[in-house]
PDB file of C-alpha atoms and ligand atoms in Angstrom:
ATOM      1  CA  MET A  21     282.599 -15.342  38.437  1.00  0.00           C
ATOM      2  CA  LYS A  22     280.044 -12.725  39.477  1.00  0.00           C
ATOM      3  CA  ILE A  23     279.114 -13.309  43.098  1.00  0.00           C
ATOM      4  CA  ALA A  24     276.402 -11.435  44.989  1.00  0.00           C
ATOM      5  CA  ILE A  25     276.785 -10.778  48.696  1.00  0.00           C
ATOM      6  CA  LEU A  26     273.514  -9.564  50.133  1.00  0.00           C
ATOM      7  CA  GLY A  27     272.592  -8.293  53.587  1.00  0.00           C
ATOM      8  CA  ALA A  28     269.436  -6.608  54.829  1.00  0.00           C
ATOM      9  CA  MET A  29     270.873  -3.742  56.870  1.00  0.00           C
ATOM     10  CA  PRO A  30     273.902  -1.478  56.376  1.00  0.00           C
ATOM     11  CA  GLU A  31     275.514  -3.061  59.451  1.00  0.00           C
ATOM     12  CA  GLU A  32     275.459  -6.412  57.662  1.00  0.00           C
ATOM     13  CA  ILE A  33     277.547  -5.326  54.657  1.00  0.00           C
ATOM     14  CA  GLU A  34     279.672  -2.484  56.043  1.00  0.00           C
ATOM     15  CA  PRO A  35     282.391  -4.904  57.233  1.00  0.00           C
ATOM     16  CA  LEU A  36     282.733  -6.024  53.595  1.00  0.00           C
ATOM     17  CA  LEU A  37     282.866  -2.539  52.128  1.00  0.00           C
ATOM     18  CA  ALA A  38     285.480  -1.531  54.684  1.00  0.00           C
ATOM     19  CA  ASN A  39     287.876  -4.034  53.050  1.00  0.00           C
ATOM     20  CA  LEU A  40     287.121  -3.244  49.408  1.00  0.00           C
ATOM     21  CA  ASP A  41     287.473  -0.442  46.925  1.00  0.00           C
ATOM     22  CA  ALA A  42     283.915  -0.549  45.584  1.00  0.00           C
ATOM     23  CA  LYS A  43     282.060   1.491  43.008  1.00  0.00           C
ATOM     24  CA  LYS A  44     278.543   2.512  44.054  1.00  0.00           C
ATOM     25  CA  ILE A  45     275.559   2.363  41.701  1.00  0.00           C
ATOM     26  CA  ASP A  46     272.161   3.763  42.735  1.00  0.00           C
ATOM     27  CA  TYR A  47     269.218   1.862  41.308  1.00  0.00           C
ATOM     28  CA  ALA A  48     265.622   1.121  42.362  1.00  0.00           C
ATOM     29  CA  ASN A  49     265.993   2.817  45.729  1.00  0.00           C
ATOM     30  CA  ASN A  50     268.950   0.518  46.460  1.00  0.00           C
ATOM     31  CA  GLU A  51     272.709   1.000  46.504  1.00  0.00           C
ATOM     32  CA  PHE A  52     274.755  -1.642  44.694  1.00  0.00           C
ATOM     33  CA  TYR A  53     278.507  -1.843  45.280  1.00  0.00           C
ATOM     34  CA  LEU A  54     280.703  -3.415  42.608  1.00  0.00           C
ATOM     35  CA  ALA A  55     284.201  -4.561  43.510  1.00  0.00           C
ATOM     36  CA  LYS A  56     286.893  -6.921  42.266  1.00  0.00           C
ATOM     37  CA  PHE A  57     288.049  -9.622  44.660  1.00  0.00           C
ATOM     38  CA  GLY A  58     290.778 -11.923  43.340  1.00  0.00           C
ATOM     39  CA  ALA A  59     289.440 -13.463  40.145  1.00  0.00           C
ATOM     40  CA  HIS A  60     285.842 -12.630  41.070  1.00  0.00           C
ATOM     41  CA  GLU A  61     283.538  -9.676  40.656  1.00  0.00           C
ATOM     42  CA  LEU A  62     281.437  -8.923  43.706  1.00  0.00           C
ATOM     43  CA  ILE A  63     278.021  -7.277  43.765  1.00  0.00           C
ATOM     44  CA  ILE A  64     277.268  -6.165  47.292  1.00  0.00           C
ATOM     45  CA  ALA A  65     274.043  -4.613  48.600  1.00  0.00           C
ATOM     46  CA  TYR A  66     271.790  -4.282  51.618  1.00  0.00           C
ATOM     47  CA  SER A  67     268.184  -4.774  50.630  1.00  0.00           C
ATOM     48  CA  LYS A  68     266.523  -3.030  53.578  1.00  0.00           C
ATOM     49  CA  ILE A  69     264.551  -5.149  56.010  1.00  0.00           C
ATOM     50  CA  GLY A  70     261.868  -7.677  55.087  1.00  0.00           C
ATOM     51  CA  LYS A  71     260.795 -10.214  52.505  1.00  0.00           C
ATOM     52  CA  VAL A  72     259.583  -7.736  49.868  1.00  0.00           C
ATOM     53  CA  ASN A  73     262.729  -5.591  49.938  1.00  0.00           C
ATOM     54  CA  SER A  74     265.015  -8.610  49.847  1.00  0.00           C
ATOM     55  CA  THR A  75     263.057 -10.157  46.971  1.00  0.00           C
ATOM     56  CA  LEU A  76     263.576  -7.024  44.891  1.00  0.00           C
ATOM     57  CA  THR A  77     267.285  -6.713  45.647  1.00  0.00           C
ATOM     58  CA  ALA A  78     268.080 -10.391  45.106  1.00  0.00           C
ATOM     59  CA  THR A  79     266.227 -10.324  41.789  1.00  0.00           C
ATOM     60  CA  LEU A  80     268.120  -7.222  40.638  1.00  0.00           C
ATOM     61  CA  MET A  81     271.470  -8.687  41.664  1.00  0.00           C
ATOM     62  CA  ILE A  82     270.781 -11.670  39.430  1.00  0.00           C
ATOM     63  CA  GLU A  83     268.782 -10.212  36.529  1.00  0.00           C
ATOM     64  CA  LYS A  84     270.366  -6.764  36.213  1.00  0.00           C
ATOM     65  CA  PHE A  85     273.881  -7.291  37.581  1.00  0.00           C
ATOM     66  CA  GLY A  86     274.380 -10.896  36.413  1.00  0.00           C
ATOM     67  CA  ALA A  87     275.155 -12.604  39.733  1.00  0.00           C
ATOM     68  CA  GLU A  88     275.867 -16.315  39.224  1.00  0.00           C
ATOM     69  CA  LYS A  89     275.950 -17.243  42.906  1.00  0.00           C
ATOM     70  CA  LEU A  90     274.498 -15.504  45.952  1.00  0.00           C
ATOM     71  CA  ILE A  91     275.666 -15.453  49.555  1.00  0.00           C
ATOM     72  CA  PHE A  92     273.342 -13.895  52.140  1.00  0.00           C
ATOM     73  CA  THR A  93     275.082 -12.580  55.232  1.00  0.00           C
ATOM     74  CA  GLY A  94     273.519 -11.178  58.381  1.00  0.00           C
ATOM     75  CA  VAL A  95     272.175 -11.741  61.866  1.00  0.00           C
ATOM     76  CA  ALA A  96     269.231 -13.728  63.241  1.00  0.00           C
ATOM     77  CA  GLY A  97     267.345 -14.555  66.412  1.00  0.00           C
ATOM     78  CA  ALA A  98     267.999 -17.993  67.922  1.00  0.00           C
ATOM     79  CA  LEU A  99     265.052 -20.378  68.366  1.00  0.00           C
ATOM     80  CA  LYS A 100     266.932 -23.317  69.870  1.00  0.00           C
ATOM     81  CA  GLU A 101     268.541 -23.571  73.307  1.00  0.00           C
ATOM     82  CA  GLY A 102     271.944 -24.622  71.985  1.00  0.00           C
ATOM     83  CA  LEU A 103     272.392 -21.580  69.761  1.00  0.00           C
ATOM     84  CA  LYS A 104     273.869 -18.595  71.580  1.00  0.00           C
ATOM     85  CA  ILE A 105     274.495 -14.933  70.785  1.00  0.00           C
ATOM     86  CA  GLY A 106     277.702 -14.633  68.735  1.00  0.00           C
ATOM     87  CA  GLU A 107     277.419 -18.137  67.287  1.00  0.00           C
ATOM     88  CA  ILE A 108     276.890 -18.606  63.562  1.00  0.00           C
ATOM     89  CA  LEU A 109     274.926 -21.007  61.397  1.00  0.00           C
ATOM     90  CA  TYR A 110     274.189 -21.688  57.760  1.00  0.00           C
ATOM     91  CA  ALA A 111     270.651 -22.457  56.626  1.00  0.00           C
ATOM     92  CA  THR A 112     270.032 -25.999  55.392  1.00  0.00           C
ATOM     93  CA  ARG A 113     266.631 -24.851  54.091  1.00  0.00           C
ATOM     94  CA  LEU A 114     264.329 -21.886  54.537  1.00  0.00           C
ATOM     95  CA  VAL A 115     260.621 -21.348  55.094  1.00  0.00           C
ATOM     96  CA  GLN A 116     258.234 -18.375  55.404  1.00  0.00           C
ATOM     97  CA  HIS A 117     256.708 -18.669  58.877  1.00  0.00           C
ATOM     98  CA  ASP A 118     254.086 -15.968  58.260  1.00  0.00           C
ATOM     99  CA  LEU A 119     252.672 -17.317  54.989  1.00  0.00           C
ATOM    100  CA  ASP A 120     249.249 -18.585  56.005  1.00  0.00           C
ATOM    101  CA  ILE A 121     246.399 -19.972  53.910  1.00  0.00           C
ATOM    102  CA  THR A 122     245.667 -22.635  56.507  1.00  0.00           C
ATOM    103  CA  ALA A 123     241.972 -21.637  56.280  1.00  0.00           C
ATOM    104  CA  PHE A 124     241.922 -23.747  53.103  1.00  0.00           C
ATOM    105  CA  GLY A 125     243.519 -26.776  54.722  1.00  0.00           C
ATOM    106  CA  HIS A 126     247.061 -26.021  53.556  1.00  0.00           C
ATOM    107  CA  PRO A 127     250.054 -26.281  55.894  1.00  0.00           C
ATOM    108  CA  HIS A 128     251.749 -23.151  57.261  1.00  0.00           C
ATOM    109  CA  GLY A 129     254.316 -21.762  54.811  1.00  0.00           C
ATOM    110  CA  PHE A 130     252.618 -23.196  51.727  1.00  0.00           C
ATOM    111  CA  VAL A 131     251.035 -21.542  48.698  1.00  0.00           C
ATOM    112  CA  PRO A 132     250.235 -23.490  45.515  1.00  0.00           C
ATOM    113  CA  GLY A 133     253.098 -23.449  43.025  1.00  0.00           C
ATOM    114  CA  SER A 134     255.919 -22.846  45.518  1.00  0.00           C
ATOM    115  CA  PRO A 135     257.715 -25.278  47.792  1.00  0.00           C
ATOM    116  CA  ILE A 136     257.284 -24.764  51.575  1.00  0.00           C
ATOM    117  CA  PHE A 137     260.995 -25.282  52.173  1.00  0.00           C
ATOM    118  CA  VAL A 138     263.749 -24.199  49.773  1.00  0.00           C
ATOM    119  CA  ASP A 139     267.101 -25.965  50.160  1.00  0.00           C
ATOM    120  CA  THR A 140     270.354 -24.058  50.045  1.00  0.00           C
ATOM    121  CA  ASP A 141     273.214 -25.151  47.742  1.00  0.00           C
ATOM    122  CA  ALA A 142     275.211 -28.134  49.055  1.00  0.00           C
ATOM    123  CA  ASN A 143     278.425 -26.989  47.379  1.00  0.00           C
ATOM    124  CA  LEU A 144     278.269 -23.483  48.883  1.00  0.00           C
ATOM    125  CA  ASN A 145     277.483 -24.948  52.307  1.00  0.00           C
ATOM    126  CA  GLU A 146     280.528 -27.171  51.968  1.00  0.00           C
ATOM    127  CA  ILE A 147     282.656 -24.118  51.165  1.00  0.00           C
ATOM    128  CA  ALA A 148     281.134 -22.296  54.139  1.00  0.00           C
ATOM    129  CA  GLN A 149     282.268 -25.150  56.375  1.00  0.00           C
ATOM    130  CA  ARG A 150     285.791 -25.053  54.933  1.00  0.00           C
ATOM    131  CA  ALA A 151     285.932 -21.278  55.317  1.00  0.00           C
ATOM    132  CA  ALA A 152     284.750 -21.585  58.922  1.00  0.00           C
ATOM    133  CA  ARG A 153     287.498 -24.109  59.678  1.00  0.00           C
ATOM    134  CA  GLU A 154     290.096 -21.719  58.274  1.00  0.00           C
ATOM    135  CA  LEU A 155     288.771 -18.946  60.522  1.00  0.00           C
ATOM    136  CA  GLY A 156     288.491 -21.240  63.541  1.00  0.00           C
ATOM    137  CA  LEU A 157     284.725 -20.667  63.698  1.00  0.00           C
ATOM    138  CA  ASN A 158     282.296 -23.279  64.973  1.00  0.00           C
ATOM    139  CA  LEU A 159     279.753 -23.153  62.130  1.00  0.00           C
ATOM    140  CA  LYS A 160     276.400 -24.716  63.003  1.00  0.00           C
ATOM    141  CA  SER A 161     273.496 -25.411  60.645  1.00  0.00           C
ATOM    142  CA  GLY A 162     269.724 -25.645  60.715  1.00  0.00           C
ATOM    143  CA  ILE A 163     266.417 -24.603  59.240  1.00  0.00           C
ATOM    144  CA  ILE A 164     265.865 -20.842  59.130  1.00  0.00           C
ATOM    145  CA  ALA A 165     262.358 -19.348  59.222  1.00  0.00           C
ATOM    146  CA  SER A 166     261.681 -15.889  57.773  1.00  0.00           C
ATOM    147  CA  GLY A 167     258.732 -13.545  58.176  1.00  0.00           C
ATOM    148  CA  ASP A 168     257.856  -9.859  58.175  1.00  0.00           C
ATOM    149  CA  GLN A 169     258.096  -9.599  61.944  1.00  0.00           C
ATOM    150  CA  PHE A 170     260.867  -9.019  64.471  1.00  0.00           C
ATOM    151  CA  VAL A 171     260.212 -11.918  66.823  1.00  0.00           C
ATOM    152  CA  CYS A 172     260.499 -10.852  70.463  1.00  0.00           C
ATOM    153  CA  ASP A 173     257.826 -12.971  72.079  1.00  0.00           C
ATOM    154  CA  GLU A 174     258.215 -16.331  73.848  1.00  0.00           C
ATOM    155  CA  ALA A 175     254.999 -17.847  72.462  1.00  0.00           C
ATOM    156  CA  ARG A 176     255.671 -16.833  68.850  1.00  0.00           C
ATOM    157  CA  LYS A 177     259.268 -18.018  69.164  1.00  0.00           C
ATOM    158  CA  ALA A 178     258.171 -21.421  70.493  1.00  0.00           C
ATOM    159  CA  TRP A 179     255.535 -21.800  67.789  1.00  0.00           C
ATOM    160  CA  ILE A 180     257.929 -21.056  64.884  1.00  0.00           C
ATOM    161  CA  GLY A 181     260.578 -23.370  66.320  1.00  0.00           C
ATOM    162  CA  ALA A 182     258.136 -26.257  66.761  1.00  0.00           C
ATOM    163  CA  GLU A 183     256.077 -25.835  63.569  1.00  0.00           C
ATOM    164  CA  PHE A 184     259.086 -25.791  61.209  1.00  0.00           C
ATOM    165  CA  ASP A 185     261.809 -27.380  63.362  1.00  0.00           C
ATOM    166  CA  ALA A 186     263.619 -24.084  62.788  1.00  0.00           C
ATOM    167  CA  SER A 187     266.869 -23.111  64.517  1.00  0.00           C
ATOM    168  CA  ALA A 188     266.775 -19.379  63.822  1.00  0.00           C
ATOM    169  CA  VAL A 189     264.435 -16.625  62.698  1.00  0.00           C
ATOM    170  CA  GLU A 190     264.985 -13.558  60.524  1.00  0.00           C
ATOM    171  CA  MET A 191     263.156 -11.521  57.897  1.00  0.00           C
ATOM    172  CA  GLU A 192     264.759 -12.092  54.459  1.00  0.00           C
ATOM    173  CA  GLY A 193     266.297 -15.525  53.945  1.00  0.00           C
ATOM    174  CA  ALA A 194     263.239 -17.408  52.704  1.00  0.00           C
ATOM    175  CA  SER A 195     262.290 -14.762  50.151  1.00  0.00           C
ATOM    176  CA  VAL A 196     265.841 -14.653  48.770  1.00  0.00           C
ATOM    177  CA  ALA A 197     265.669 -18.455  48.642  1.00  0.00           C
ATOM    178  CA  GLN A 198     262.489 -18.341  46.552  1.00  0.00           C
ATOM    179  CA  VAL A 199     264.136 -15.924  44.106  1.00  0.00           C
ATOM    180  CA  CYS A 200     267.318 -17.991  43.752  1.00  0.00           C
ATOM    181  CA  HIS A 201     265.329 -21.213  43.420  1.00  0.00           C
ATOM    182  CA  ALA A 202     263.122 -19.741  40.671  1.00  0.00           C
ATOM    183  CA  LEU A 203     266.102 -18.297  38.779  1.00  0.00           C
ATOM    184  CA  ASN A 204     268.338 -21.329  39.307  1.00  0.00           C
ATOM    185  CA  VAL A 205     271.104 -19.486  41.114  1.00  0.00           C
ATOM    186  CA  PRO A 206     273.038 -21.415  43.788  1.00  0.00           C
ATOM    187  CA  PHE A 207     272.791 -19.606  47.117  1.00  0.00           C
ATOM    188  CA  CYS A 208     273.519 -19.939  50.802  1.00  0.00           C
ATOM    189  CA  VAL A 209     272.413 -18.056  53.915  1.00  0.00           C
ATOM    190  CA  LEU A 210     274.819 -17.264  56.769  1.00  0.00           C
ATOM    191  CA  ARG A 211     273.438 -15.789  59.979  1.00  0.00           C
ATOM    192  CA  ALA A 212     275.222 -14.985  63.216  1.00  0.00           C
ATOM    193  CA  ILE A 213     273.006 -14.827  66.289  1.00  0.00           C
ATOM    194  CA  SER A 214     272.224 -11.355  67.648  1.00  0.00           C
ATOM    195  CA  ASP A 215     269.441 -12.251  70.111  1.00  0.00           C
ATOM    196  CA  GLU A 216     267.239 -15.106  71.296  1.00  0.00           C
ATOM    197  CA  ALA A 217     263.924 -13.881  69.817  1.00  0.00           C
ATOM    198  CA  GLY A 218     262.182 -13.923  73.228  1.00  0.00           C
ATOM    199  CA  ASN A 219     260.864 -11.102  75.401  1.00  0.00           C
ATOM    200  CA  LYS A 220     263.110  -8.019  75.188  1.00  0.00           C
ATOM    201  CA  ALA A 221     265.091  -9.470  72.247  1.00  0.00           C
ATOM    202  CA  GLU A 222     265.233  -5.961  70.810  1.00  0.00           C
ATOM    203  CA  PHE A 223     267.695  -4.940  73.535  1.00  0.00           C
ATOM    204  CA  ASP A 224     270.073  -7.813  72.764  1.00  0.00           C
ATOM    205  CA  PHE A 225     269.701  -7.095  69.064  1.00  0.00           C
ATOM    206  CA  ASP A 226     270.767  -3.466  69.534  1.00  0.00           C
ATOM    207  CA  GLU A 227     273.719  -4.524  71.662  1.00  0.00           C
ATOM    208  CA  PHE A 228     275.024  -7.347  69.455  1.00  0.00           C
ATOM    209  CA  VAL A 229     273.984  -6.583  65.874  1.00  0.00           C
ATOM    210  CA  VAL A 230     277.282  -4.982  64.819  1.00  0.00           C
ATOM    211  CA  LYS A 231     279.513  -7.615  66.389  1.00  0.00           C
ATOM    212  CA  SER A 232     277.496 -10.577  65.090  1.00  0.00           C
ATOM    213  CA  ALA A 233     277.087  -9.041  61.621  1.00  0.00           C
ATOM    214  CA  LYS A 234     280.865  -8.766  61.390  1.00  0.00           C
ATOM    215  CA  ILE A 235     281.332 -12.477  62.174  1.00  0.00           C
ATOM    216  CA  SER A 236     278.971 -13.424  59.356  1.00  0.00           C
ATOM    217  CA  ALA A 237     280.465 -10.935  56.851  1.00  0.00           C
ATOM    218  CA  ASN A 238     283.983 -12.232  57.535  1.00  0.00           C
ATOM    219  CA  LEU A 239     282.840 -15.766  56.819  1.00  0.00           C
ATOM    220  CA  ALA A 240     281.165 -14.658  53.573  1.00  0.00           C
ATOM    221  CA  LEU A 241     284.376 -13.009  52.383  1.00  0.00           C
ATOM    222  CA  LYS A 242     286.464 -16.040  53.324  1.00  0.00           C
ATOM    223  CA  MET A 243     284.044 -18.156  51.257  1.00  0.00           C
ATOM    224  CA  VAL A 244     284.684 -15.973  48.207  1.00  0.00           C
ATOM    225  CA  GLU A 245     288.416 -16.595  48.655  1.00  0.00           C
ATOM    226  CA  LEU A 246     287.746 -20.333  48.399  1.00  0.00           C
ATOM    227  CA  LEU A 247     285.410 -20.138  45.387  1.00  0.00           C
TER     228      LEU A 247
HETATM  229  C1  4EZ B  18     265.913  -9.244  60.105  1.00  0.00           C
HETATM  230  N1  4EZ B  18     266.899  -8.966  61.101  1.00  0.00           N
HETATM  231  C2  4EZ B  18     266.461  -8.038  62.123  1.00  0.00           C
HETATM  232  C3  4EZ B  18     266.014  -6.703  61.702  1.00  0.00           C
HETATM  233  C4  4EZ B  18     265.759  -5.828  62.907  1.00  0.00           C
HETATM  234  C5  4EZ B  18     265.706  -3.420  63.657  1.00  0.00           C
HETATM  235  C6  4EZ B  18     265.605  -2.003  63.198  1.00  0.00           C
HETATM  236  C7  4EZ B  18     267.486 -10.197  61.688  1.00  0.00           C
HETATM  237  C8  4EZ B  18     266.972 -10.591  63.051  1.00  0.00           C
HETATM  238  C9  4EZ B  18     265.676 -10.954  63.378  1.00  0.00           C
HETATM  239  N2  4EZ B  18     264.531 -11.045  62.647  1.00  0.00           N
HETATM  240  C10 4EZ B  18     267.719 -10.662  64.193  1.00  0.00           C
HETATM  241  N3  4EZ B  18     266.935 -11.078  65.232  1.00  0.00           N
HETATM  242  C11 4EZ B  18     265.676 -11.260  64.748  1.00  0.00           C
HETATM  243  C12 4EZ B  18     264.461 -11.638  65.370  1.00  0.00           C
HETATM  244  N4  4EZ B  18     264.408 -11.906  66.691  1.00  0.00           N
HETATM  245  N5  4EZ B  18     263.342 -11.716  64.609  1.00  0.00           N
HETATM  246  C13 4EZ B  18     263.407 -11.437  63.291  1.00  0.00           C
HETATM  247  O1  4EZ B  18     266.333 -10.188  59.217  1.00  0.00           O
HETATM  248  C14 4EZ B  18     265.412  -4.417  62.586  1.00  0.00           C
END
């Protein structure tokens, strides 16, 4: 099977590439890495940060490179008290927290023709849980909210958490979800916590991004072993 593993930043996929002998293809201002892994063919890329970049890369992985399933791996800011730096979750569903036509009476996150929340694939989430057990990881789950903003503000953090009942915040998951939903490709989103999205979150992010990204990437690779 052709399986896409997508991150947003180099740090989020480098732990994968370190373990593989991959061939690099440059296309559309992106780098795509092709590698064999057991019976599977992997397509690995980092999209660059944000919803637009990740939309493009996810679409290319599916439409140009033929990915049949997609695993997103990376880091996120925690919105809930119980989720700490270094812990990891999978998204049950994803929403765009910055999509706003509320002036017309619509709810936050909604535009006509698209669902507010996109669910991740139950089968992949099941495999993520099995993979986590094998690695001895305590895999949590929850709603993930995405937007084109690094959240490092207590008020914004509280609002996103309350409005969408979201557990974590990042900048790509919900756009990748829209792509996979539209193209009928099963997908999941793994995110290890790098910061708590409050004041000065950027300092925690810088300190923990590499370590947390590695935790998520390892889980993604273990999932591929079980697929
Ligand atoms: C975006 N990613 C962060 C990109 C940071 C620095 C040059 C994940 C993330 C995140 N996104 C970790 N913590 C976050 C937060 N508090 N708000 C938004 O996907 C770029």
